[in-house]
Short mmCIF file of C-alpha atoms in Angstrom, two decimals:
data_model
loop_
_atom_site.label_atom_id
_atom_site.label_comp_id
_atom_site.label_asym_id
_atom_site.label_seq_id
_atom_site.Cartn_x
_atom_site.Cartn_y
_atom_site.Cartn_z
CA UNK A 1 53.83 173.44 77.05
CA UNK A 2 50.64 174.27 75.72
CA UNK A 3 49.08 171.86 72.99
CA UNK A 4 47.31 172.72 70.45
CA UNK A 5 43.58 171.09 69.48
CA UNK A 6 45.02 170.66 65.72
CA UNK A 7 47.98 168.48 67.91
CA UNK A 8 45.31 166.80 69.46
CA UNK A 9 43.37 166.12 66.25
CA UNK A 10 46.50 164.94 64.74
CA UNK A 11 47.47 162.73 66.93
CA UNK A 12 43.75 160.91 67.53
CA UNK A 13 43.38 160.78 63.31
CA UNK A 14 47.33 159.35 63.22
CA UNK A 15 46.09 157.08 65.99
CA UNK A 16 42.89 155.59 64.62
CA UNK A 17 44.67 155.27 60.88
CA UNK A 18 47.45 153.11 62.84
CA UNK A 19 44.48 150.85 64.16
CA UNK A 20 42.72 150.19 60.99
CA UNK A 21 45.36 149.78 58.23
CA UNK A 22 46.75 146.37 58.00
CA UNK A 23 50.24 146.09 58.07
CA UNK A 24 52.43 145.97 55.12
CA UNK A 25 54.66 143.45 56.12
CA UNK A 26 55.68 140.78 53.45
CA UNK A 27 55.26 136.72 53.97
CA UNK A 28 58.12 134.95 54.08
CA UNK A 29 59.16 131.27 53.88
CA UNK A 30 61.21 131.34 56.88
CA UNK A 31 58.66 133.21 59.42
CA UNK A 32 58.75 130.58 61.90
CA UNK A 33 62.41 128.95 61.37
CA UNK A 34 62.94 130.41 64.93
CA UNK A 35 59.33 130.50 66.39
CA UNK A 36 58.20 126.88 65.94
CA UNK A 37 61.15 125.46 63.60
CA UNK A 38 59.03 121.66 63.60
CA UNK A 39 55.94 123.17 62.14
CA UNK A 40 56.30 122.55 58.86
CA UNK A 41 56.80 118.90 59.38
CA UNK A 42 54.34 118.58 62.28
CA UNK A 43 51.96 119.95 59.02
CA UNK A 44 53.25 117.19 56.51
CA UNK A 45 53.22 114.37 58.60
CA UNK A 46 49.49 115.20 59.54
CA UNK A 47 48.46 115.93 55.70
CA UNK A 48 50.40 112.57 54.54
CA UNK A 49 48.08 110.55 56.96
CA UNK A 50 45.02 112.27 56.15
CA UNK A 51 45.40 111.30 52.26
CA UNK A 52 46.43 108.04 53.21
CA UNK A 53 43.64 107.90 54.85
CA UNK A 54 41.28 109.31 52.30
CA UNK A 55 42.68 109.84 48.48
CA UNK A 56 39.66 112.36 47.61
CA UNK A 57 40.99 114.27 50.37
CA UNK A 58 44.00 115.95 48.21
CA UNK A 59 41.80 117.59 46.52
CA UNK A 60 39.52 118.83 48.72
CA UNK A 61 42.50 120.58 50.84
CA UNK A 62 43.43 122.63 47.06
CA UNK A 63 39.98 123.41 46.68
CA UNK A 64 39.53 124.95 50.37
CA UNK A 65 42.86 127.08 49.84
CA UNK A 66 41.48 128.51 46.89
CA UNK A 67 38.18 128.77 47.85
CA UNK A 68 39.80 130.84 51.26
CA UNK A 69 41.80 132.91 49.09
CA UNK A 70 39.26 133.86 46.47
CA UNK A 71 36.90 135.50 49.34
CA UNK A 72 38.09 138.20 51.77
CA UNK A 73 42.22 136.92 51.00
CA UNK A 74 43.90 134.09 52.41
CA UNK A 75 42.90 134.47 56.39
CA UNK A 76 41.42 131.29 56.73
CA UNK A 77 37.61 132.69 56.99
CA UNK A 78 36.30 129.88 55.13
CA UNK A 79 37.52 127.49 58.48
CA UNK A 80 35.03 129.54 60.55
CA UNK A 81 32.17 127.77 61.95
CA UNK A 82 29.52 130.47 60.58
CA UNK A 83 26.06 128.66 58.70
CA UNK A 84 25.58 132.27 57.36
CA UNK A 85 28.46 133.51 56.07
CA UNK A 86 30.56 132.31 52.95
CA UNK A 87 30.72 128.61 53.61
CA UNK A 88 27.10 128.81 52.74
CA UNK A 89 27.48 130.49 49.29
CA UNK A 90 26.33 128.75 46.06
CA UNK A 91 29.81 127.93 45.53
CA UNK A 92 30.43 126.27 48.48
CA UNK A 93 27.33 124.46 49.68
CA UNK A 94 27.42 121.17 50.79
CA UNK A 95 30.61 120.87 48.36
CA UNK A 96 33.64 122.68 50.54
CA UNK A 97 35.46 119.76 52.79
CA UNK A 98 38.17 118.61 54.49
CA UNK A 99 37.90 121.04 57.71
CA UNK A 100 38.80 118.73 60.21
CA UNK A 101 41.83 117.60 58.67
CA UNK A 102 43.04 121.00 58.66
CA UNK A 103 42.08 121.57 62.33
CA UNK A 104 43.66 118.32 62.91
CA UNK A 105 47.11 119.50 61.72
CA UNK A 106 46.34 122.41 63.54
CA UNK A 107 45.79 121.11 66.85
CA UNK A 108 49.76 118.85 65.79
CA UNK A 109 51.15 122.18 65.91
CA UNK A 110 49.46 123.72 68.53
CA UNK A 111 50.99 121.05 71.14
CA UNK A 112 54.84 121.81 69.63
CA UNK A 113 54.48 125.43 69.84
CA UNK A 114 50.69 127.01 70.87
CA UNK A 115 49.76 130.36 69.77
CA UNK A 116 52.12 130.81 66.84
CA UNK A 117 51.36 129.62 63.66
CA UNK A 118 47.73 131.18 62.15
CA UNK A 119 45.42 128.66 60.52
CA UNK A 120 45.89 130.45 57.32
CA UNK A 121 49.38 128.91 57.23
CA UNK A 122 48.37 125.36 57.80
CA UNK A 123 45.56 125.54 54.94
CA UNK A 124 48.23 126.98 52.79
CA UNK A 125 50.92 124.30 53.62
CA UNK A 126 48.16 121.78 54.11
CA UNK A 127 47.24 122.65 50.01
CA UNK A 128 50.89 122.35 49.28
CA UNK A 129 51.41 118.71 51.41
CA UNK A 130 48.45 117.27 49.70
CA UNK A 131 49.48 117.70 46.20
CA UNK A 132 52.64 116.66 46.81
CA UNK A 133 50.82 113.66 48.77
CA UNK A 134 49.47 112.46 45.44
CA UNK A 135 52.28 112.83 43.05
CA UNK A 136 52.44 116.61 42.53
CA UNK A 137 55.64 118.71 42.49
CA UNK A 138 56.28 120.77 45.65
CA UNK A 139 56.86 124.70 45.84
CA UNK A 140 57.84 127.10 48.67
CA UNK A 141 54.94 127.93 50.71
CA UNK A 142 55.09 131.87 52.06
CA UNK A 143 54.23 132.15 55.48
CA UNK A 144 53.56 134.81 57.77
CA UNK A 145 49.66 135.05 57.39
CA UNK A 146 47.16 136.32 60.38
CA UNK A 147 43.63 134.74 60.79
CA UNK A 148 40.49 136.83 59.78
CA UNK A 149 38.04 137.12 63.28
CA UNK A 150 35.18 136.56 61.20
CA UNK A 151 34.02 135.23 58.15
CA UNK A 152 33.15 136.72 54.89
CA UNK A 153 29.49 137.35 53.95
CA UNK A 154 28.02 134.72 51.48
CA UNK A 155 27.21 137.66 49.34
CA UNK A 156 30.65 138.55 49.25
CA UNK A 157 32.04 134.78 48.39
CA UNK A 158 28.95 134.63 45.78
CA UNK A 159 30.72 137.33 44.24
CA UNK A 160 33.87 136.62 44.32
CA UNK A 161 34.20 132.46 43.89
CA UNK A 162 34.39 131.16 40.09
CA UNK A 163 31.11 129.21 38.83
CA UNK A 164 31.32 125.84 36.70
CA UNK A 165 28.57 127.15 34.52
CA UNK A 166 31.63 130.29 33.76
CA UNK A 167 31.96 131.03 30.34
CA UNK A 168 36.06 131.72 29.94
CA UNK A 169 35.74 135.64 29.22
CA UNK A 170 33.73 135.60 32.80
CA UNK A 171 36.82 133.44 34.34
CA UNK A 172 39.36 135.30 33.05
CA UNK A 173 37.60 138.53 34.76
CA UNK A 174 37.23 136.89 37.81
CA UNK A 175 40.82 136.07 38.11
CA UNK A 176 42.23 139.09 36.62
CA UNK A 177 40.59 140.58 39.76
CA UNK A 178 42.81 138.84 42.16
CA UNK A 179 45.96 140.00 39.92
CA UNK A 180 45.95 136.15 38.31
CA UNK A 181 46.44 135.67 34.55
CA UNK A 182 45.73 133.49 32.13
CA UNK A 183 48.08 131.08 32.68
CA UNK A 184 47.09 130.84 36.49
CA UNK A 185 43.70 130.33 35.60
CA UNK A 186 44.58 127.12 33.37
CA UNK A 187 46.95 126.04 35.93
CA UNK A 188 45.58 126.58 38.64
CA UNK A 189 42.05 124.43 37.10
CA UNK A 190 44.73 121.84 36.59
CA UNK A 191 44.21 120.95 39.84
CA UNK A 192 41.08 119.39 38.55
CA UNK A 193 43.29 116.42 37.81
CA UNK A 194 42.12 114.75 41.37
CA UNK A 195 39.18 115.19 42.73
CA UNK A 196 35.73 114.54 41.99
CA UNK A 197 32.38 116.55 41.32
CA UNK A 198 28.55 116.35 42.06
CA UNK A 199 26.22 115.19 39.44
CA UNK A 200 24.52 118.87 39.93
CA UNK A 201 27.40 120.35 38.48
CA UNK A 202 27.70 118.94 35.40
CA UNK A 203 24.42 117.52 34.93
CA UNK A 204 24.01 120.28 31.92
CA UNK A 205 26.52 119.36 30.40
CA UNK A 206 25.94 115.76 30.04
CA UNK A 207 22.42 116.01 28.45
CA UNK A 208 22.07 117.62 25.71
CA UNK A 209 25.68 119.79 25.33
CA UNK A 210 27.03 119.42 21.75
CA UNK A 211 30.80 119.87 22.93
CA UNK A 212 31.07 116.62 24.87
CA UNK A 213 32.58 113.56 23.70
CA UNK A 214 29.23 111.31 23.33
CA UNK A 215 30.90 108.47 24.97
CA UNK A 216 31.87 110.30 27.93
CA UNK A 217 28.46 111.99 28.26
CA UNK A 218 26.41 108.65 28.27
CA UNK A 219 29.45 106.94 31.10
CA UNK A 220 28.54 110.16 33.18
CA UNK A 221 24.94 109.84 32.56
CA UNK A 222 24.91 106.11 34.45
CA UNK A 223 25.62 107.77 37.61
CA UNK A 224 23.81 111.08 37.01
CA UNK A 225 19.99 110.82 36.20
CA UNK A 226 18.43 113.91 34.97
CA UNK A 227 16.97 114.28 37.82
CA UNK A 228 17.56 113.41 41.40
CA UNK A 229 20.86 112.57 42.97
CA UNK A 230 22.73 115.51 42.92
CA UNK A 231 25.09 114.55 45.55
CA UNK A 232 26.73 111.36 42.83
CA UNK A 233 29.76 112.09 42.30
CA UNK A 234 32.00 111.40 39.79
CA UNK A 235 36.09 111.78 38.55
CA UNK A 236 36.90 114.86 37.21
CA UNK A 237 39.45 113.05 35.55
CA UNK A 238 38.26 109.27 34.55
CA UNK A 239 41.73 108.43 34.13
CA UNK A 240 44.26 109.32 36.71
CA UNK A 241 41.59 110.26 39.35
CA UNK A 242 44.52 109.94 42.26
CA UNK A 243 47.57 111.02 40.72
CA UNK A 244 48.03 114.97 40.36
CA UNK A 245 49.31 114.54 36.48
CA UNK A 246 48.69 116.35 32.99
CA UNK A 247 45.42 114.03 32.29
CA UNK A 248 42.94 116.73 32.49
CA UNK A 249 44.52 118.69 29.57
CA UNK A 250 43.86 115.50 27.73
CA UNK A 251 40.81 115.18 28.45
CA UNK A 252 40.09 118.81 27.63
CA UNK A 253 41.54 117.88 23.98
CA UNK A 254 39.07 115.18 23.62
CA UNK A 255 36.03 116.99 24.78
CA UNK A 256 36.21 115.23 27.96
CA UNK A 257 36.15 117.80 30.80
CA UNK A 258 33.40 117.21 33.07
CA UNK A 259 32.95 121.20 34.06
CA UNK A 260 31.41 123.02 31.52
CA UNK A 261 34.39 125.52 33.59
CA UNK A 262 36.90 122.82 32.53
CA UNK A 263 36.06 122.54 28.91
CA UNK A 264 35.80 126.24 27.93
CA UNK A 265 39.57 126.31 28.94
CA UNK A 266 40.02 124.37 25.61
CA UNK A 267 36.63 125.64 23.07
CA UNK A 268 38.88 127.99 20.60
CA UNK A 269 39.64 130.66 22.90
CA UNK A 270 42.95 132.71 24.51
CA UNK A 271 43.65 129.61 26.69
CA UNK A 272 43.81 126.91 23.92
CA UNK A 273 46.84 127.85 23.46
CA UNK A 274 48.03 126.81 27.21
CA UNK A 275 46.55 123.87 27.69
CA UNK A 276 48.43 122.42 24.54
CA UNK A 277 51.54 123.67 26.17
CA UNK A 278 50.83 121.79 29.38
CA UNK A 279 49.93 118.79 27.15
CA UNK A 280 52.88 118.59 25.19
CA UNK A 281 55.10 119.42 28.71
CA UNK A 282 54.25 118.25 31.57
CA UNK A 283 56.56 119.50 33.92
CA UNK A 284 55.86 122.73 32.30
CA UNK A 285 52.42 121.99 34.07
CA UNK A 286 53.64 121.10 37.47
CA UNK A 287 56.07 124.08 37.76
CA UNK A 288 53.59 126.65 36.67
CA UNK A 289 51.01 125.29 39.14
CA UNK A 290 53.01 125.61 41.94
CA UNK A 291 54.15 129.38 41.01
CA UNK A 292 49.70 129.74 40.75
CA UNK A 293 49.29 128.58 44.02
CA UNK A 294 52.11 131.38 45.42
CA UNK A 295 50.69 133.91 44.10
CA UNK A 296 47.14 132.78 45.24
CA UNK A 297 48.45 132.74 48.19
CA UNK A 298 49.47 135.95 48.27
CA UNK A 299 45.94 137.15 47.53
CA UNK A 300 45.32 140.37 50.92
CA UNK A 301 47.09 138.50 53.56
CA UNK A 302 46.47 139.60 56.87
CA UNK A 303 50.10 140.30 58.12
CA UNK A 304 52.11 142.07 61.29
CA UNK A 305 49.59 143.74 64.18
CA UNK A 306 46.61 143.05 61.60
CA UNK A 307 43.98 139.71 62.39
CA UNK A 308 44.85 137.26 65.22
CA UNK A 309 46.19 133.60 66.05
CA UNK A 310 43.24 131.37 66.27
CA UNK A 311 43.79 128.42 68.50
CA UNK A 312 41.08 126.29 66.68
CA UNK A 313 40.50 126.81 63.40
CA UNK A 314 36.77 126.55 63.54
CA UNK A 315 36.14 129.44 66.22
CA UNK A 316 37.71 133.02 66.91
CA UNK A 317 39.79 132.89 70.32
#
């Protein structure tokens, strides 16, 4: 039978289309129920010790979820070992943590069942294990996601990643982009109920910002100089530092959010509105964090033939 070059053509373009396209298969919360059914515990029991361990640590896992997800989608990129690429962005400079405790839990899965379950899946069950770690309300993690080869560019996560110096119109833009709402936005900055920030961050805000408690800016100010130490850190909530609770919408009410980020959530805008809601319920709060963090989650997964297993989460294979 005599083919064509148009057949030929065809077939090549069909080919090279089937190559490059990620797959459109969905995440699910059962993907490895059959694969590795002891992963998700093998995660938890790994998480659990690490925030024993270390309290600050909750946070820091959240943060490096979102801080994956934001750039390039949740492939676990950010876990690379790269100096250039987006761990050193603005946003993440000598601020992103918490990477060997999520190559720890890796490693406690790897020996049940190696080669299976992608990194992005433990940071996104790690995220979910922490919070839960520290008095937060649990959700269904989707699983199913591939790890990214390489990481993003800096430029790219510069982009891309939230700044505390945001004003909320900017925010709300930023998160729009990733198909997150209002809503998610305050939830999700919620999460700034543990945790704790440099003195760099909210140095600004402290001297000489007129929508600050005065109180809270001169307790701040002890451990924050004007200039020089950068690296002191402080609560972002003074009052339940440890417990993932409601707190920081309080403190948002009485001009008490350390991130000029944090504040502008509560400064007569769309989001007022919200907050009051999550101060008033609580468990409002809780249950509309954890649908946040499943739809950040689903931010451009790599699924099906598309990325790879990594076996460390610091390295491609």
């Amino acid at each position: 039978m005599k083919i064509s070059i148009n057949h030929y053509y065809y077939y090549f373009a069909t080919l090279a289309i089937l190559l490059v396209v990620p797959s459109d298969a969905q995440l699910s919360s059962t993907f490895y129920d059959s694969t590795c059914p002891d992963a998700l515990s093998t995660i938890r029991t790994s998480i659990r010790q690490a925030v024993t361990n270390e309290q600050r640590m909750a946070a820091s896992l959240v943060r490096l979820h979102f801080h994956d997800c934001f750039v390039q989608g949740c492939d676990a990129s950010i876990l690379l070992d790269d100096t250039t690429g987006e761990r050193a962005a603005l946003q993440n400079g000598d601020s992103v943590r918490g990477f060997e405790v999520v190559e720890d839990a890796k490693q406690a899965v790897e020996a049940v069942c190696p080669g299976v379950v992608s990194c992005a899946d433990v940071l996104a069950v790690a995220a979910r294990d922490a919070t839960v770690a520290v008095g937060g309300q649990s959700w269904t993690v989707n699983l199913g996601r591939r790890d990214s080869p390489a990481a993003a560019t800096r430029a790219l996560a510069e982009n891309d990643l939230p700044r505390f110096t945001d004003p909320l119109p900017t925010l709300i833009s930023n998160f729009e982009n990733k198909n997150l709402n209002e809503r998610d936005l305050v939830a999700l900055s919620g999460s700034h109920t543990i945790g704790q920030a440099r003195c760099v961050t909210f140095r600004d805000r402290i001297y000489g910002n007129e929508s600050i408690d005065p109180d809270f800016a001169i307790t701040r100010r002890r451990n924050c100089p004007e200039s020089g130490g950068n690296g002191n850190l402080a609560p972002l909530d003074e009052v339940t530092p440890n417990s993932f609770d409601n707190t920081y919408f309080r403190n948002l009410q009485s001009l008490r959010g350390l991130l000029e980020s944090d504040q502008v959530l509560f400064s007569g805008g769309s989001t007022d509105s919200i907050v009051q809601e999550y101060i008033d319920n609580p468990d409002r709060f809780l249950s509309d964090f954890g649908s946040a963090m499943i739809k950040m989650g689903d931010i451009e997964p790599l699924t099906g033939g598309a990325g790879l297993i990594r076996r460390t989460c610091g390295s491609s294979n």
